Tab-separated table of C-alpha atoms and ligand atoms in Angstrom:
chain	number	residue	atom	x	y	z
A	16	MET	CA	149.373	6.958	6.230
A	17	GLU	CA	149.720	10.668	6.801
A	18	GLN	CA	153.256	11.335	8.064
A	19	ARG	CA	152.518	14.085	10.520
A	20	ARG	CA	151.616	14.519	14.177
A	21	ARG	CA	147.926	15.288	14.547
A	22	LEU	CA	145.852	15.083	17.712
A	23	VAL	CA	142.072	14.958	17.342
A	24	THR	CA	141.255	14.015	20.956
A	25	ALA	CA	142.973	14.269	24.311
A	26	ILE	CA	145.490	11.467	24.917
A	27	PRO	CA	144.052	8.973	25.677
A	28	GLY	CA	140.877	9.462	23.638
A	29	PRO	CA	137.522	7.851	24.458
A	30	ARG	CA	138.026	4.641	22.440
A	31	SER	CA	141.451	4.067	23.992
A	32	GLN	CA	139.972	4.646	27.438
A	33	GLU	CA	137.299	2.038	26.743
A	34	LEU	CA	139.909	-0.477	25.595
A	35	MET	CA	142.098	0.306	28.603
A	36	ALA	CA	139.162	-0.572	30.866
A	37	ARG	CA	138.733	-3.878	29.010
A	38	LYS	CA	142.475	-4.525	29.270
A	39	LYS	CA	142.328	-3.993	33.006
A	40	ALA	CA	139.554	-6.557	33.336
A	41	ALA	CA	141.051	-9.147	30.964
A	42	VAL	CA	144.848	-8.842	30.837
A	43	ALA	CA	147.194	-9.816	33.663
A	44	PHE	CA	148.170	-6.824	35.809
A	45	GLY	CA	151.870	-7.616	35.307
A	46	VAL	CA	151.705	-6.712	31.619
A	47	GLY	CA	152.166	-2.951	31.574
A	48	THR	CA	151.984	-0.400	28.738
A	49	THR	CA	154.071	2.708	28.087
A	50	MET	CA	151.355	4.567	26.218
A	51	PRO	CA	147.738	4.940	27.344
A	52	VAL	CA	146.494	4.584	23.743
A	53	PHE	CA	145.663	1.561	21.577
A	54	ALA	CA	147.082	1.254	18.062
A	55	ALA	CA	144.965	0.975	14.924
A	56	GLY	CA	147.729	1.389	12.349
A	57	ALA	CA	151.415	2.206	12.044
A	58	GLY	CA	153.938	2.910	9.325
A	59	GLY	CA	156.782	5.203	8.320
A	60	GLY	CA	157.323	7.234	11.463
A	61	VAL	CA	153.807	7.348	12.896
A	62	VAL	CA	151.413	5.249	14.958
A	63	VAL	CA	147.704	5.978	14.505
A	64	ASP	CA	145.534	5.238	17.526
A	65	VAL	CA	141.952	4.006	17.672
A	66	ASP	CA	140.684	7.592	18.106
A	67	GLY	CA	142.452	8.762	14.948
A	68	ASN	CA	145.381	10.528	16.645
A	69	HIS	CA	148.640	10.433	14.668
A	70	LEU	CA	151.568	9.986	17.045
A	71	ILE	CA	155.250	10.295	16.216
A	72	ASP	CA	157.007	7.007	16.831
A	73	LEU	CA	160.363	7.327	18.584
A	74	GLY	CA	160.249	3.770	19.897
A	75	SER	CA	159.717	1.356	16.943
A	76	GLY	CA	157.980	-1.047	19.326
A	77	ILE	CA	161.274	-1.204	21.285
A	78	ALA	CA	163.698	-1.193	18.348
A	79	VAL	CA	161.776	-3.639	16.195
A	80	THR	CA	160.187	-1.874	13.229
A	81	SER	CA	163.348	-0.412	11.716
A	82	VAL	CA	161.855	-0.721	8.220
A	83	GLY	CA	158.529	0.669	9.467
A	84	ALA	CA	155.551	-1.251	10.815
A	85	SER	CA	153.878	-1.788	7.413
A	86	ASP	CA	156.709	-1.880	4.890
A	87	PRO	CA	155.065	-2.899	1.582
A	88	ARG	CA	157.766	-5.462	0.780
A	89	VAL	CA	157.371	-7.122	4.178
A	90	VAL	CA	153.578	-7.087	3.856
A	91	ALA	CA	153.716	-8.606	0.350
A	92	ALA	CA	156.200	-11.318	1.350
A	93	VAL	CA	154.202	-12.316	4.433
A	94	THR	CA	150.931	-12.268	2.486
A	95	GLU	CA	152.356	-14.556	-0.181
A	96	GLN	CA	153.760	-16.916	2.445
A	97	VAL	CA	150.573	-17.050	4.504
A	98	ARG	CA	148.678	-18.111	1.372
A	99	ALA	CA	151.228	-20.878	0.651
A	100	PHE	CA	151.442	-22.296	4.184
A	101	THR	CA	151.576	-20.897	7.711
A	102	HIS	CA	153.641	-23.604	9.395
A	103	THR	CA	155.025	-27.069	8.946
A	104	CYS	CA	157.698	-26.953	11.690
A	105	PHE	CA	161.248	-26.764	10.355
A	106	MET	CA	162.155	-29.816	12.454
A	107	VAL	CA	159.448	-31.864	10.686
A	108	THR	CA	159.251	-30.654	7.074
A	109	PRO	CA	161.845	-27.970	6.396
A	110	TYR	CA	161.323	-25.068	3.971
A	111	GLU	CA	163.636	-22.803	1.999
A	112	GLY	CA	162.921	-19.528	3.830
A	113	TYR	CA	164.656	-20.709	7.000
A	114	VAL	CA	167.776	-21.699	5.075
A	115	ALA	CA	167.767	-18.399	3.170
A	116	VAL	CA	167.585	-16.412	6.436
A	117	ALA	CA	170.480	-18.478	7.834
A	118	GLU	CA	172.494	-17.759	4.683
A	119	ALA	CA	171.727	-14.043	4.948
A	120	LEU	CA	172.770	-13.908	8.612
A	121	ASN	CA	175.963	-15.846	7.907
A	122	ARG	CA	176.746	-13.306	5.176
A	123	LEU	CA	175.808	-10.125	7.079
A	124	THR	CA	177.299	-10.766	10.531
A	125	PRO	CA	180.907	-9.699	11.229
A	126	GLY	CA	183.753	-11.981	10.172
A	127	THR	CA	184.461	-14.026	7.038
A	128	HIS	CA	184.867	-17.360	8.864
A	129	ASP	CA	182.599	-20.350	8.259
A	130	LYS	CA	179.301	-19.752	10.105
A	131	ARG	CA	176.072	-21.498	11.010
A	132	THR	CA	172.739	-20.091	12.218
A	133	ALA	CA	169.821	-21.435	14.260
A	134	LEU	CA	166.486	-19.596	14.417
A	135	PHE	CA	164.190	-19.029	17.380
A	136	ASN	CA	161.262	-16.765	18.331
A	137	SER	CA	162.345	-14.188	20.907
A	138	GLY	CA	165.516	-12.474	21.960
A	139	ALA	CA	165.525	-14.241	25.314
A	140	GLU	CA	165.124	-17.641	23.668
A	141	ALA	CA	168.085	-16.929	21.382
A	142	VAL	CA	170.259	-15.771	24.313
A	143	GLU	CA	169.398	-19.002	26.155
A	144	ASN	CA	170.383	-21.039	23.119
A	145	ALA	CA	173.661	-19.164	22.649
A	146	VAL	CA	174.547	-20.077	26.247
A	147	LYS	CA	173.478	-23.712	25.729
A	148	ILE	CA	175.693	-23.940	22.653
A	149	ALA	CA	178.684	-22.290	24.360
A	150	ARG	CA	178.396	-24.638	27.349
A	151	LEU	CA	178.293	-27.714	25.156
A	152	ALA	CA	181.136	-26.494	22.929
A	153	THR	CA	183.428	-25.665	25.870
A	154	GLY	CA	182.304	-28.201	28.463
A	155	ARG	CA	182.338	-25.347	31.014
A	156	PRO	CA	179.507	-24.085	33.232
A	157	ALA	CA	179.980	-20.372	33.978
A	158	VAL	CA	178.612	-17.338	32.135
A	159	ALA	CA	179.903	-13.763	32.544
A	160	VAL	CA	177.534	-10.808	32.151
A	161	PHE	CA	177.798	-7.116	33.031
A	162	ASP	CA	176.371	-4.450	35.274
A	163	HIS	CA	173.197	-2.878	33.822
A	164	ALA	CA	172.779	-5.796	31.378
A	165	TYR	CA	169.428	-6.805	29.923
A	166	HIS	CA	169.100	-10.200	28.274
A	167	GLY	CA	165.445	-11.182	28.779
A	168	ARG	CA	162.741	-12.423	31.120
A	169	THR	CA	163.054	-16.235	30.983
A	170	ASN	CA	164.663	-17.950	33.955
A	171	LEU	CA	168.242	-18.066	32.658
A	172	THR	CA	168.013	-14.613	31.079
A	173	MET	CA	166.499	-13.124	34.256
A	174	ALA	CA	169.628	-14.330	36.018
A	175	MET	CA	171.681	-12.599	33.325
A	176	THR	CA	169.650	-9.364	33.497
A	177	ALA	CA	170.915	-6.903	36.107
A	178	LYS	CA	167.880	-4.941	37.230
A	179	SER	CA	165.612	-6.406	39.889
A	180	MET	CA	162.476	-4.229	39.667
A	181	PRO	CA	160.523	-4.926	37.505
A	182	TYR	CA	162.259	-7.764	35.662
A	183	LYS	CA	163.312	-10.144	38.449
A	184	HIS	CA	161.583	-9.022	41.624
A	185	GLY	CA	159.981	-12.029	43.313
A	186	PHE	CA	160.487	-14.328	40.315
A	187	GLY	CA	163.480	-16.298	41.635
A	188	PRO	CA	165.254	-18.530	42.383
A	189	PHE	CA	167.406	-17.837	39.374
A	190	ALA	CA	169.716	-20.040	37.306
A	191	PRO	CA	173.179	-20.586	38.821
A	192	GLU	CA	176.655	-19.992	37.350
A	193	VAL	CA	175.955	-16.445	36.146
A	194	TYR	CA	178.599	-13.915	37.247
A	195	ARG	CA	178.417	-10.137	36.865
A	196	ALA	CA	181.396	-7.949	35.975
A	197	PRO	CA	181.780	-4.149	36.030
A	198	LEU	CA	181.024	-2.340	32.769
A	199	SER	CA	182.693	0.577	31.037
A	200	TYR	CA	180.315	3.493	31.694
A	201	PRO	CA	182.207	6.613	30.592
A	202	TYR	CA	179.732	9.107	32.078
A	203	ARG	CA	179.870	7.529	35.542
A	204	ASP	CA	183.248	5.814	35.872
A	205	GLY	CA	185.442	8.896	35.864
A	206	GLY	CA	186.443	8.508	32.236
A	207	LEU	CA	188.186	5.168	32.688
A	208	SER	CA	189.695	4.163	29.329
A	209	GLY	CA	188.295	1.143	27.506
A	210	ALA	CA	191.486	-0.782	28.219
A	211	ASP	CA	191.428	0.060	31.949
A	212	ALA	CA	187.741	-0.756	32.297
A	213	ALA	CA	188.323	-4.088	30.525
A	214	ALA	CA	191.295	-4.851	32.808
A	215	ARG	CA	189.054	-4.179	35.822
A	216	ALA	CA	186.346	-6.534	34.523
A	217	ILE	CA	188.869	-9.221	33.555
A	218	ASP	CA	190.591	-9.030	36.924
A	219	GLN	CA	187.297	-9.566	38.698
A	220	LEU	CA	186.310	-12.494	36.452
A	221	ASP	CA	189.776	-14.042	36.822
A	222	LYS	CA	189.680	-13.825	40.605
A	223	GLN	CA	186.029	-14.658	41.241
A	224	VAL	CA	185.256	-17.176	38.481
A	225	GLY	CA	188.452	-18.194	36.668
A	226	ALA	CA	188.664	-18.115	32.884
A	227	ALA	CA	188.958	-21.914	32.758
A	228	ASN	CA	185.435	-22.201	34.211
A	229	LEU	CA	183.842	-19.730	31.817
A	230	ALA	CA	181.859	-21.022	28.863
A	231	ALA	CA	180.891	-17.582	27.625
A	232	LEU	CA	180.984	-13.858	28.134
A	233	VAL	CA	177.752	-12.220	26.996
A	234	ILE	CA	177.611	-8.482	26.351
A	235	GLU	CA	175.457	-5.900	24.584
A	236	PRO	CA	177.822	-3.741	22.483
A	237	ILE	CA	175.629	-0.801	23.514
A	238	GLN	CA	173.332	-1.564	26.394
A	239	GLY	CA	169.659	-1.247	25.601
A	240	GLU	CA	167.346	-1.386	28.621
A	241	GLY	CA	170.343	-0.597	30.852
A	242	GLY	CA	170.499	2.980	29.556
A	243	PHE	CA	172.168	3.005	26.111
A	244	ILE	CA	175.502	2.859	27.910
A	245	THR	CA	178.174	2.977	25.229
A	246	PRO	CA	181.476	1.563	26.489
A	247	ALA	CA	184.703	3.502	26.021
A	248	PRO	CA	186.571	2.665	22.790
A	249	GLY	CA	188.622	-0.512	23.100
A	250	PHE	CA	186.572	-2.037	25.934
A	251	LEU	CA	184.811	-4.625	23.772
A	252	ALA	CA	187.944	-5.473	21.781
A	253	ALA	CA	189.991	-6.055	24.949
A	254	LEU	CA	187.315	-8.395	26.313
A	255	ALA	CA	187.116	-10.248	22.993
A	256	ASP	CA	190.923	-10.676	22.993
A	257	TRP	CA	190.873	-12.067	26.507
A	258	CYS	CA	188.080	-14.473	25.567
A	259	ARG	CA	190.033	-15.730	22.547
A	260	LYS	CA	193.141	-16.301	24.650
A	261	HIS	CA	191.250	-18.351	27.216
A	262	GLY	CA	188.790	-20.280	25.057
A	263	VAL	CA	185.784	-18.329	26.366
A	264	VAL	CA	183.019	-17.911	23.770
A	265	PHE	CA	182.471	-14.176	23.156
A	266	ILE	CA	178.747	-13.651	22.599
A	267	ALA	CA	177.441	-10.285	21.407
A	268	ASP	CA	173.789	-9.733	22.334
A	269	GLU	CA	172.813	-7.530	19.383
A	270	VAL	CA	169.096	-7.984	19.934
A	271	GLN	CA	168.605	-4.219	20.341
A	272	THR	CA	171.700	-2.872	18.516
A	273	GLY	CA	171.456	-5.096	15.444
A	274	PHE	CA	170.077	-4.800	11.945
A	275	ALA	CA	171.187	-1.330	10.870
A	276	ARG	CA	169.966	0.390	14.036
A	277	THR	CA	173.340	1.943	14.947
A	278	GLY	CA	174.448	2.887	11.436
A	279	ALA	CA	176.087	-0.476	10.729
A	280	TRP	CA	174.543	-3.895	10.273
A	281	PHE	CA	175.818	-4.693	13.780
A	282	ALA	CA	177.194	-2.469	16.536
A	283	SER	CA	180.199	-4.777	17.042
A	284	GLU	CA	181.492	-3.447	13.712
A	285	HIS	CA	182.030	0.055	15.144
A	286	GLU	CA	184.616	-1.458	17.484
A	287	ASN	CA	186.079	-3.891	14.926
A	288	VAL	CA	184.996	-6.781	17.101
A	289	VAL	CA	184.178	-10.157	15.552
A	290	PRO	CA	182.018	-12.061	18.054
A	291	ASP	CA	182.206	-15.854	18.188
A	292	LEU	CA	178.416	-15.928	18.436
A	293	ILE	CA	176.001	-13.097	17.752
A	294	VAL	CA	172.414	-13.033	18.980
A	295	THR	CA	169.826	-11.152	16.923
A	296	ALA	CA	166.061	-10.532	17.169
A	297	LYS	CA	163.842	-7.396	17.113
A	298	GLY	CA	164.793	-5.527	13.894
A	299	ILE	CA	165.453	-8.755	12.002
A	300	ALA	CA	161.949	-9.340	10.617
A	301	GLY	CA	160.012	-6.100	10.209
A	302	GLY	CA	157.866	-6.751	13.275
A	303	LEU	CA	157.342	-10.512	13.087
A	304	PRO	CA	158.749	-12.588	15.945
A	305	LEU	CA	162.087	-14.074	14.926
A	306	SER	CA	165.485	-14.424	16.578
A	307	ALA	CA	168.749	-16.103	15.755
A	308	VAL	CA	172.100	-17.304	16.974
A	309	THR	CA	174.818	-17.019	14.341
A	310	GLY	CA	178.454	-17.904	14.777
A	311	ARG	CA	181.549	-19.946	14.210
A	312	ALA	CA	180.673	-23.248	12.567
A	313	GLU	CA	182.809	-25.286	14.963
A	314	ILE	CA	181.001	-23.827	18.006
A	315	MET	CA	177.492	-23.873	16.518
A	316	ASP	CA	177.906	-27.422	15.219
A	317	ALA	CA	179.004	-28.735	18.623
A	318	ALA	CA	175.348	-29.361	19.515
A	319	HIS	CA	174.088	-32.840	18.614
A	320	THR	CA	171.218	-33.315	16.147
A	321	GLY	CA	167.945	-32.605	17.925
A	322	GLY	CA	169.712	-30.582	20.615
A	323	LEU	CA	168.458	-27.265	19.254
A	324	GLY	CA	164.994	-26.313	18.109
A	325	GLY	CA	161.433	-25.479	19.111
A	326	THR	CA	158.003	-25.770	17.497
A	327	TYR	CA	157.905	-22.294	15.999
A	328	GLY	CA	161.600	-21.359	15.651
A	329	GLY	CA	162.127	-19.833	12.209
A	330	ASN	CA	158.402	-19.786	11.407
A	331	PRO	CA	157.843	-19.405	7.635
A	332	LEU	CA	155.993	-16.065	7.951
A	333	ALA	CA	158.780	-14.610	10.090
A	334	CYS	CA	161.425	-15.870	7.647
A	335	ALA	CA	159.610	-14.327	4.678
A	336	ALA	CA	159.395	-11.062	6.618
A	337	ALA	CA	163.091	-11.185	7.499
A	338	LEU	CA	164.186	-11.690	3.906
A	339	ALA	CA	162.006	-8.755	2.817
A	340	ALA	CA	163.240	-6.561	5.689
A	341	ILE	CA	166.882	-7.290	4.831
A	342	GLU	CA	166.196	-6.454	1.187
A	343	THR	CA	164.491	-3.220	2.234
A	344	ILE	CA	167.413	-2.191	4.444
A	345	GLU	CA	169.812	-2.834	1.545
A	346	GLN	CA	167.687	-1.271	-1.226
A	347	ASP	CA	166.668	1.826	0.707
A	348	GLY	CA	170.081	2.568	2.201
A	349	LEU	CA	168.722	2.380	5.743
A	350	ILE	CA	172.153	1.841	7.313
A	351	ALA	CA	173.270	5.260	6.089
A	352	ARG	CA	169.872	6.652	7.088
A	353	ALA	CA	170.425	5.420	10.662
A	354	GLY	CA	173.675	7.386	10.728
A	355	ARG	CA	171.946	10.580	9.559
A	356	ILE	CA	169.155	10.139	12.117
A	357	GLY	CA	171.870	9.924	14.770
A	358	GLU	CA	173.443	13.176	13.576
A	359	LEU	CA	170.109	14.988	13.594
A	360	LEU	CA	169.126	13.695	17.035
A	361	THR	CA	172.543	14.437	18.528
A	362	ALA	CA	172.598	17.979	17.117
A	363	ARG	CA	169.104	18.778	18.409
A	364	LEU	CA	169.762	17.206	21.827
A	365	SER	CA	173.112	19.002	22.147
A	366	ALA	CA	171.291	22.291	21.532
A	367	LEU	CA	168.865	21.390	24.328
A	368	ARG	CA	171.755	20.526	26.648
A	369	ASP	CA	173.373	23.946	26.216
A	370	GLY	CA	171.892	25.834	29.123
A	371	ASP	CA	170.180	22.816	30.665
A	372	PRO	CA	172.454	21.077	33.173
A	373	ARG	CA	169.759	18.461	33.813
A	374	ILE	CA	170.904	16.780	30.587
A	375	GLY	CA	173.992	15.071	31.948
A	376	ASP	CA	174.947	12.916	28.991
A	377	ILE	CA	173.993	12.321	25.354
A	378	ARG	CA	175.122	8.965	24.018
A	379	GLY	CA	174.537	6.088	21.638
A	380	ARG	CA	175.074	5.579	17.923
A	381	GLY	CA	172.943	6.057	14.830
A	382	ALA	CA	169.230	5.725	15.482
A	383	MET	CA	169.918	4.535	19.036
A	384	ILE	CA	170.480	7.732	21.032
A	385	ALA	CA	169.673	8.588	24.640
A	386	VAL	CA	169.939	11.400	27.148
A	387	GLU	CA	170.680	10.751	30.801
A	388	LEU	CA	168.815	13.176	33.069
A	389	VAL	CA	170.400	14.168	36.373
A	390	GLU	CA	170.049	16.516	39.328
A	391	PRO	CA	172.437	19.316	38.282
A	392	ASP	CA	174.246	19.787	41.590
A	393	SER	CA	174.771	16.206	42.671
A	394	GLY	CA	174.737	14.472	39.272
A	395	ARG	CA	172.347	11.972	40.825
A	396	PRO	CA	169.962	10.185	38.412
A	397	ASP	CA	166.653	12.055	38.063
A	398	ALA	CA	164.071	9.397	37.287
A	399	ALA	CA	161.165	11.665	38.229
A	400	LEU	CA	162.204	14.154	35.550
A	401	ALA	CA	162.524	11.430	32.897
A	402	LYS	CA	159.079	10.132	33.802
A	403	ALA	CA	157.517	13.609	33.709
A	404	VAL	CA	159.125	14.551	30.378
A	405	ALA	CA	158.072	11.246	28.796
A	406	ALA	CA	154.508	11.659	30.068
A	407	ALA	CA	154.338	15.230	28.734
A	408	ALA	CA	155.625	14.065	25.343
A	409	HIS	CA	153.032	11.278	25.301
A	410	ARG	CA	150.225	13.770	25.956
A	411	ARG	CA	151.478	15.846	23.029
A	412	GLY	CA	151.576	12.859	20.665
A	413	VAL	CA	155.175	11.683	20.780
A	414	ILE	CA	155.943	8.077	21.714
A	415	VAL	CA	159.186	8.152	23.691
A	416	LEU	CA	160.589	5.432	25.946
A	417	THR	CA	162.640	5.598	29.118
A	418	CYS	CA	165.307	3.141	30.232
A	419	GLY	CA	168.296	2.793	32.540
A	420	THR	CA	168.985	1.035	35.801
A	421	TYR	CA	167.802	4.223	37.548
A	422	GLY	CA	164.982	4.924	35.062
A	423	ASN	CA	166.455	8.368	34.314
A	424	VAL	CA	167.282	7.902	30.631
A	425	LEU	CA	165.124	9.000	27.680
A	426	ARG	CA	165.885	6.867	24.647
A	427	PHE	CA	165.220	7.467	20.988
A	428	LEU	CA	164.756	4.493	18.658
A	429	PRO	CA	162.765	5.787	15.690
A	430	PRO	CA	161.982	3.647	12.676
A	431	LEU	CA	164.686	4.273	10.069
A	432	THR	CA	161.844	5.242	7.727
A	433	ILE	CA	160.903	8.327	9.781
A	434	SER	CA	161.199	11.715	8.031
A	435	ASP	CA	163.419	14.574	9.193
A	436	ASP	CA	160.267	16.702	9.594
A	437	LEU	CA	158.786	14.251	12.082
A	438	LEU	CA	162.070	14.077	14.004
A	439	HIS	CA	162.267	17.877	14.217
A	440	ASP	CA	158.645	18.112	15.350
A	441	ALA	CA	159.266	15.434	18.003
A	442	LEU	CA	162.364	17.248	19.249
A	443	ASP	CA	160.384	20.514	19.448
A	444	VAL	CA	157.845	18.690	21.617
A	445	LEU	CA	160.620	17.254	23.752
A	446	GLY	CA	162.123	20.706	24.231
A	447	GLU	CA	158.705	22.004	25.378
A	448	ALA	CA	158.296	19.018	27.668
A	449	LEU	CA	161.692	19.694	29.246
A	450	ALA	CA	160.903	23.402	29.600
A	451	GLY	CA	157.499	22.640	31.157
I	936	PLZ	N1	168.605	-8.763	24.752
I	936	PLZ	C1	169.719	-6.620	24.426
I	936	PLZ	O1	167.110	-5.520	24.431
I	936	PLZ	C2	164.695	-7.067	24.728
I	936	PLZ	C3	162.562	-5.822	26.477
I	936	PLZ	C4	161.350	-5.130	26.867
I	936	PLZ	P1	162.848	-10.523	23.821
I	936	PLZ	N2	164.555	-5.708	25.096
I	936	PLZ	C5	163.217	-5.207	25.284
I	936	PLZ	C6	160.707	-5.755	28.055
I	936	PLZ	O2	160.446	-4.998	29.005
I	936	PLZ	O3	160.440	-6.967	28.054
I	936	PLZ	C7	166.087	-7.659	24.714
I	936	PLZ	C8	167.223	-6.850	24.575
I	936	PLZ	C9	168.488	-7.451	24.588
I	936	PLZ	C10	167.543	-9.562	24.874
I	936	PLZ	C11	166.259	-9.049	24.864
I	936	PLZ	C12	165.107	-9.985	24.998
I	936	PLZ	O4	164.377	-10.028	23.812
I	936	PLZ	O5	162.509	-10.649	22.363
I	936	PLZ	O6	162.053	-9.480	24.541
I	936	PLZ	O7	162.842	-11.832	24.516
């Protein structure tokens, strides 16, 4: 696949427009799309649409295709597995791939303690299971989450997610016993230190919930949908300490930050935090649906036999893909590559910020970087600008996503297989889009 941006029609082209009309007639209105084009192929750092346009991919299908969307090792492993068998159900007739993925996760996740893993299909399903396990292990009901959090769209995870529109609006009532605490948000909390921000959150949880009632505290080490908010140093560690002291299960939701994305296998490592349970999905399996809960054996094994599972959890094709994706990340040095992508993006975005006060903040780690766009005088979030810049980039053939509670954040999540040339071209386009 040619690794360059090349537009042969307007965006969207005629074939995409035709498919969009069919989508409108056949697919539920609630299922939206970022881009107005339909994909025909993808790999490296590009997505090719049905009209033959080559677009630069700065989204990885929302942080999924870290090894690219057609990595040859993933394709070969899945092809071999699909020929052998597609499914038996691990709960009926188990197979080695599931066990091998569990072993790999137990090895790769932070901490040298004895661990166990259970596999599921989606990030939300894994978050739900982490909470189930923590409740059973502690015998406590309450769950602490944070401002701006995103944990999914199922009923429990909607309750855990902060933002109403579009994720929760009208879909309640929501699950009880979910309590929200203030986050560390260095750009908007007056530079509160990590320790002070943690003390503020802990004080609120102590007073309003009580540590003795808390089964778990669930946190994204860097928030994804919430705006790539990166807490001040020490925030996560102080929360983890407090959890340990009070028997609260510390759960890191690394669905978006995991699997090499931030320049480490897991973002918790940057803060020297060892979660009790870690939730993974997205980048785990090169694009196939797979998620996991990994953690301390004594917590994970609290659930009775038959208490955890699901028809498709740890599907053989997804497990084969995960093993190949992990091998690819290790063989191709993609963790280091994520770090270099972060340096390139940060340098280019910093250059754009000089002389453009609308770029209020640049943040994130590795190949998970964002800019927060603001009204220069007031510092108020400028969602209209983010929307306009993203739309202009889309028209010029760059797939870029927005995020943030206020919708004013542009986020960059390229595949780790993208070339420097493509990144520079995309940043040129972004600069033009901002200027226009
Ligand atoms: N936890 C931290 O980022 C998924 C959602 C996109 P699922 N983020 C992308 C959308 O609009 O639905 C996510 C996440 C974190 C959990 C999830 C949920 O993962 O695989 O989408 O269920």
